[in-house]
XYZ file of C-alpha atoms in Angstrom:
423
model
C 0.000 0.000 0.000
C 2.847 2.416 0.768
C 4.273 2.136 -2.745
C 0.830 2.609 -4.298
C 0.141 5.588 -2.046
C 3.523 7.163 -2.820
C 3.049 6.930 -6.588
C -0.548 8.091 -6.323
C 0.555 11.112 -4.287
C 3.153 11.939 -6.932
C 0.454 11.621 -9.595
C -1.974 13.886 -7.770
C 0.836 16.374 -7.143
C 1.415 16.534 -10.887
C -2.320 16.984 -11.436
C -2.339 19.831 -8.895
C 0.654 21.504 -10.571
C -1.134 21.133 -13.895
C -4.218 22.784 -12.416
C -2.111 25.712 -11.256
C -0.541 26.058 -14.698
C -3.934 25.838 -16.389
C -5.277 28.722 -14.310
C -2.142 30.711 -15.129
C -2.439 30.054 -18.853
C -6.161 30.841 -18.788
C -5.535 34.171 -17.043
C -2.648 35.131 -19.366
C -3.881 33.823 -22.726
C -7.658 34.159 -22.583
C -8.081 37.537 -20.887
C -10.621 38.291 -18.141
C -13.680 37.385 -20.239
C -12.089 34.264 -21.728
C -10.899 33.193 -18.278
C -14.438 33.471 -16.971
C -15.817 31.472 -19.909
C -13.241 28.712 -19.487
C -13.516 28.534 -15.698
C -17.309 28.487 -15.673
C -17.430 25.889 -18.475
C -15.175 23.581 -16.488
C -17.434 24.096 -13.461
C -20.505 23.251 -15.539
C -18.860 20.054 -16.857
C -17.969 19.043 -13.304
C -21.533 19.756 -12.199
C -22.851 17.320 -14.817
C -20.507 14.382 -15.148
C -20.375 13.026 -11.594
C -24.154 12.590 -11.225
C -24.440 11.198 -14.753
C -22.084 8.268 -14.082
C -24.601 7.022 -11.472
C -22.177 6.638 -8.590
C -20.198 3.948 -10.421
C -16.975 5.834 -9.741
C -17.364 4.752 -6.108
C -19.313 1.515 -6.535
C -16.975 -0.082 -9.104
C -13.727 0.170 -7.058
C -15.559 -1.059 -3.948
C -17.132 -4.175 -5.438
C -14.251 -5.085 -7.712
C -11.994 -5.034 -4.637
C -14.465 -7.087 -2.571
C -14.788 -9.669 -5.364
C -10.990 -9.852 -5.607
C -10.872 -10.581 -1.855
C -13.222 -13.564 -2.356
C -15.916 -12.105 -0.108
C -18.708 -12.298 -2.727
C -19.268 -15.880 -3.902
C -20.813 -16.001 -7.355
C -19.587 -12.531 -8.315
C -16.394 -11.758 -10.256
C -14.272 -8.667 -10.628
C -14.327 -9.059 -14.422
C -18.121 -8.949 -14.581
C -18.201 -5.859 -12.363
C -15.630 -4.181 -14.628
C -17.531 -5.027 -17.811
C -20.849 -3.821 -16.383
C -19.263 -0.533 -15.336
C -17.708 0.178 -18.716
C -20.656 -0.818 -20.893
C -23.515 0.818 -18.997
C -21.898 3.681 -17.102
C -21.398 5.777 -20.239
C -25.025 5.798 -21.440
C -26.389 8.701 -19.298
C -23.514 11.073 -20.226
C -24.071 10.310 -23.912
C -27.800 11.009 -23.595
C -27.156 14.349 -21.869
C -24.619 15.346 -24.521
C -27.175 14.751 -27.270
C -29.856 16.755 -25.462
C -27.586 19.738 -24.801
C -26.400 19.904 -28.404
C -29.987 19.736 -29.666
C -30.805 22.877 -27.633
C -27.540 24.801 -27.020
C -29.294 28.073 -26.180
C -31.254 26.363 -23.405
C -28.070 24.730 -22.102
C -26.250 28.063 -22.069
C -29.119 29.732 -20.218
C -29.266 26.906 -17.701
C -25.545 26.882 -16.865
C -24.293 30.368 -17.701
C -27.420 32.479 -17.310
C -27.339 33.739 -20.897
C -28.084 32.219 -24.316
C -25.302 34.394 -25.749
C -22.803 31.792 -24.486
C -24.395 28.998 -26.523
C -21.169 28.635 -28.506
C -19.574 27.127 -25.374
C -22.074 24.250 -25.188
C -20.629 21.996 -27.974
C -17.014 22.178 -26.708
C -18.187 21.738 -23.111
C -20.085 18.573 -24.072
C -16.981 17.170 -25.774
C -15.145 17.717 -22.493
C -18.061 16.080 -20.653
C -17.809 12.955 -22.827
C -14.051 12.759 -22.314
C -14.067 13.122 -18.533
C -16.946 10.638 -18.152
C -15.038 8.004 -20.140
C -11.890 8.723 -18.138
C -13.689 8.311 -14.807
C -15.175 4.914 -15.718
C -11.878 3.394 -16.887
C -10.059 4.915 -13.923
C -12.593 3.388 -11.497
C -11.973 -0.101 -12.909
C -8.202 0.258 -12.580
C -8.622 1.450 -8.966
C -10.822 -1.498 -8.030
C -8.223 -3.897 -9.370
C -5.538 -2.018 -7.392
C -3.742 -1.527 -10.707
C -2.564 1.898 -9.679
C 0.246 1.823 -12.244
C -2.306 1.947 -15.066
C -4.646 4.237 -13.108
C -1.922 6.756 -12.351
C -0.636 6.708 -15.925
C -4.127 7.491 -17.203
C -4.505 10.219 -14.578
C -1.187 11.857 -15.488
C -1.930 11.907 -19.213
C -5.552 13.052 -18.992
C -5.520 15.402 -16.023
C -1.905 16.616 -15.862
C -0.629 16.731 -19.450
C -3.706 17.217 -21.637
C -5.158 20.402 -20.015
C -1.799 22.187 -20.270
C -1.100 20.947 -23.791
C -4.543 22.154 -24.913
C -3.538 25.764 -24.264
C -0.357 25.323 -26.291
C -2.260 23.815 -29.222
C -5.510 25.771 -29.237
C -4.414 29.361 -28.707
C -6.408 32.108 -27.045
C -10.051 31.069 -27.357
C -11.873 29.328 -24.498
C -14.067 27.227 -26.809
C -11.055 25.953 -28.766
C -9.193 25.055 -25.568
C -12.206 23.112 -24.278
C -12.559 21.282 -27.604
C -8.890 20.300 -27.632
C -9.038 19.138 -24.009
C -12.161 17.031 -24.478
C -10.970 15.491 -27.746
C -7.679 14.407 -26.177
C -9.511 12.919 -23.187
C -11.677 10.868 -25.559
C -8.680 9.532 -27.487
C -6.569 8.605 -24.453
C -9.414 7.176 -22.377
C -10.788 5.348 -25.415
C -7.459 3.571 -25.826
C -7.505 2.627 -22.127
C -11.079 1.363 -22.525
C -10.031 -0.952 -25.351
C -7.170 -2.217 -23.173
C -9.530 -3.120 -20.318
C -12.186 -4.719 -22.536
C -9.557 -6.771 -24.372
C -8.293 -8.216 -21.086
C -11.820 -9.016 -19.898
C -12.968 -10.766 -23.103
C -12.187 -14.299 -21.820
C -14.214 -13.835 -18.633
C -17.407 -12.679 -20.353
C -20.342 -14.512 -18.763
C -23.190 -13.212 -20.875
C -25.844 -10.547 -20.451
C -27.603 -12.264 -17.549
C -24.483 -12.152 -15.409
C -23.801 -8.553 -16.380
C -27.326 -7.524 -15.362
C -26.883 -9.185 -11.975
C -23.559 -7.450 -11.354
C -24.880 -4.146 -12.647
C -27.815 -4.402 -10.238
C -25.400 -4.614 -7.300
C -23.412 -1.636 -8.563
C -26.475 0.523 -9.122
C -28.059 -0.323 -5.760
C -24.893 0.975 -4.148
C -24.119 3.763 -6.620
C -27.473 5.372 -7.447
C -28.222 6.511 -3.860
C -24.880 8.324 -4.040
C -25.782 10.270 -7.189
C -27.485 13.102 -5.266
C -24.349 13.322 -3.141
C -22.092 13.515 -6.205
C -24.255 16.321 -7.553
C -24.219 18.057 -4.172
C -20.415 17.852 -3.935
C -19.904 19.491 -7.311
C -22.752 21.901 -6.690
C -21.131 22.962 -3.440
C -18.506 24.799 -5.512
C -20.250 25.206 -8.873
C -23.581 26.685 -7.769
C -22.044 29.654 -5.862
C -19.969 30.411 -8.987
C -23.062 30.273 -11.192
C -24.963 32.514 -8.750
C -22.018 34.914 -8.792
C -22.035 35.226 -12.590
C -25.692 36.260 -12.485
C -25.074 38.864 -9.767
C -21.642 40.225 -10.681
C -20.856 39.267 -14.298
C -18.355 36.931 -15.911
C -15.165 38.726 -14.805
C -15.906 38.911 -11.060
C -17.445 35.444 -11.078
C -14.351 34.095 -12.820
C -12.164 35.530 -10.055
C -14.420 34.032 -7.388
C -14.339 30.691 -9.227
C -10.542 30.875 -9.280
C -10.535 31.291 -5.477
C -12.684 28.163 -5.166
C -10.335 26.338 -7.538
C -7.379 27.170 -5.276
C -9.348 25.827 -2.293
C -10.190 22.552 -4.044
C -6.612 22.121 -5.282
C -5.215 22.705 -1.790
C -7.522 20.129 -0.196
C -7.186 17.890 -3.245
C -3.637 17.140 -2.188
C -5.203 14.581 0.166
C -7.239 12.866 -2.557
C -4.581 10.156 -3.194
C -5.241 8.759 0.277
C -8.901 8.124 -0.519
C -8.088 6.694 -3.939
C -5.898 4.001 -2.396
C -7.873 3.508 0.834
C -11.323 2.702 -0.654
C -10.462 -0.717 -2.141
C -8.366 -1.653 0.902
C -10.910 -0.488 3.468
C -13.752 -2.206 1.572
C -11.909 -5.512 1.694
C -11.139 -5.050 5.421
C -14.782 -4.365 6.233
C -15.983 -7.291 4.105
C -13.610 -9.666 5.921
C -14.345 -8.186 9.390
C -10.899 -6.673 10.051
C -12.138 -3.451 11.662
C -9.266 -3.234 14.164
C -6.760 -2.670 11.364
C -9.104 -0.130 9.779
C -9.369 1.843 13.036
C -5.586 2.002 13.293
C -5.285 3.187 9.696
C -7.956 5.860 10.166
C -6.245 7.355 13.230
C -2.941 7.634 11.400
C -4.494 9.143 8.289
C -6.665 11.647 10.144
C -4.009 12.883 12.572
C -1.375 13.435 9.913
C -3.843 14.917 7.443
C -5.269 17.571 9.762
C -1.782 18.663 10.830
C -0.555 19.001 7.245
C -3.707 20.841 6.172
C -3.393 23.359 9.006
C 0.254 24.054 8.174
C -0.555 24.460 4.489
C -3.424 26.881 5.127
C -1.310 28.992 7.499
C 1.426 29.268 4.886
C -1.116 30.023 2.173
C -2.712 32.889 4.093
C 0.672 34.592 4.277
C 1.684 33.949 0.671
C -1.624 34.602 -1.118
C -0.995 38.307 -1.988
C 2.370 37.481 -3.551
C 0.929 34.428 -5.304
C -2.018 36.363 -6.787
C 0.181 39.193 -8.062
C 2.674 36.814 -9.674
C 0.265 34.140 -10.831
C -2.897 35.936 -11.968
C -1.626 39.469 -12.433
C -2.667 42.896 -11.190
C -6.233 42.493 -12.460
C -6.891 39.863 -9.779
C -5.637 41.868 -6.780
C -9.172 42.964 -5.748
C -10.021 39.257 -5.349
C -7.396 38.639 -2.617
C -10.008 38.725 0.213
C -11.974 35.955 -1.545
C -8.879 33.797 -1.898
C -7.942 34.261 1.769
C -11.447 33.605 3.054
C -12.121 30.483 0.986
C -8.707 28.940 1.712
C -9.742 28.493 5.369
C -12.197 25.866 4.158
C -9.349 23.612 3.035
C -8.957 22.149 6.553
C -12.517 20.829 7.037
C -12.700 19.870 3.360
C -9.496 17.828 3.764
C -11.159 15.976 6.659
C -14.067 15.065 4.391
C -11.735 13.933 1.581
C -9.718 11.748 3.957
C -12.742 10.069 5.549
C -15.293 9.772 2.731
C -13.818 6.558 1.330
C -13.675 5.012 4.799
C -17.333 5.880 5.353
C -18.303 4.397 1.967
C -16.437 1.218 2.895
C -18.094 0.996 6.315
C -21.695 1.443 5.219
C -23.560 0.475 2.062
C -26.016 3.262 2.804
C -25.311 6.633 1.172
C -24.204 8.424 4.347
C -21.843 10.754 2.494
C -24.658 11.733 0.141
C -26.909 12.693 3.033
C -24.198 14.879 4.544
C -23.403 16.505 1.195
C -27.050 17.312 0.487
C -27.419 18.952 3.892
C -24.249 20.951 3.261
C -25.351 22.032 -0.215
C -28.729 23.214 1.116
C -26.961 25.316 3.739
C -24.550 26.968 1.289
C -27.291 27.713 -1.265
C -29.512 29.294 1.371
C -26.633 31.394 2.687
C -25.608 32.531 -0.805
C -29.189 33.482 -1.687
C -29.479 35.558 1.486
C -26.578 37.764 0.422
C -24.899 37.866 -3.010
C -21.754 39.769 -1.959
C -18.708 37.717 -2.861
C -17.074 37.966 0.575
C -20.300 36.690 2.190
C -20.450 33.844 -0.315
C -16.807 33.013 0.475
C -17.578 32.836 4.188
C -20.659 30.733 3.416
C -18.496 28.179 1.598
C -16.171 27.902 4.617
C -19.047 27.536 7.103
C -20.627 24.820 4.972
C -17.341 22.901 4.716
C -16.967 23.016 8.504
C -20.428 21.447 8.744
C -19.494 18.783 6.161
C -16.263 17.864 7.947
C -18.029 17.645 11.304
C -20.789 15.392 9.975
C -18.249 13.114 8.284
C -16.186 12.768 11.464
C -19.273 12.012 13.535
C -20.558 9.294 11.212
C -17.164 7.658 10.806
C -16.615 7.587 14.583
C -20.048 6.075 15.275
C -19.357 3.183 12.879
C -15.754 2.527 13.871
C -16.579 2.268 17.568
C -18.847 -0.750 16.929
C -17.371 -4.248 17.468
C -18.317 -5.238 13.910
C -19.316 -3.605 10.628
C -22.611 -1.701 11.019
C -24.006 -3.184 7.793
C -22.381 -6.594 7.404
C -24.266 -7.370 4.170
C -21.896 -6.774 1.278
C -24.742 -6.413 -1.229
C -27.107 -3.509 -0.578
C -30.788 -4.375 -0.287
């Protein structure tokens, strides 16, 4: 696990560096309006793709890992992988067709104006690419094939977004088209690789339906939570564009991007922990899981606090160097939102453990509550500093709920829901 975690941390570090470079290129090459278009389009894509994959990004790694551990007689990891890859892409494809049939409606829905309809086709290409990437990546994670998973992650999320700016020039729509097209090509090749390896273990449509039923019973209740997680950061940005325009909303969105990148440094832990924790729960080894959780949580909170303290001091210098003088008025938003990185890191560290401990969608419930709170707060007052504080308060609530639910389940002598297959 240590080797997998080390390489996954290196991978996510490269993805974070890429995200920083992408924001820099967007600010320098696209201008304030183009930056807002690109940033808000990426937010809209994120808002769509996680709910559309029906929770299979969590369900597939969990059940593939459990099947590999031999804790599900009659079920195979190959059948779970095939079901994920063949069915998980249908909802994104349907949404892409609908949005391109009515681009003006899509632009009004996500950007508040039909004048941005030209962004809908490139955004849907990016949606198709990231959905395909997430499905293949989930299968690799479940198999604990982190070498393949990390390679795919580096190419798609570290190299491609930066290369798109070098190839596409200074137009947001062209950059989105280049990014999405590259994601489709790379992830499509990985898809063929997985399906080719699984061809000998094909058990027919009846078996696939049975395995898919297990995945969907676990994954679908988590769809509202996936939407709520993305909406937690996307909806305030979309409210901001209606109240303050594309330029100010783009700056506010950039502050949220810095927050998510800072807390995202802890994402590798969850990526590696979910398959391992799922197998431990399925085999009843909760003592080892408790020990692992204490180590992860203690070290994670300490590192997050140190990082936020350093960031609060360095933000003015970082904004001036990284975004330029035009972004200096947004420094208060960056400082305020960065405080949310600590509770958000707690959620990121513990969400996979909670998914492993309970087949019920506990994370989804907590995320929906958090999203309701942040939307209500942002509707009460549309000033950007108030909305920044609302994000932080909501993340504190999310972290607290996650800690409470994880503690209540870990203190029990056995798994709270011993049934591996959800009812």
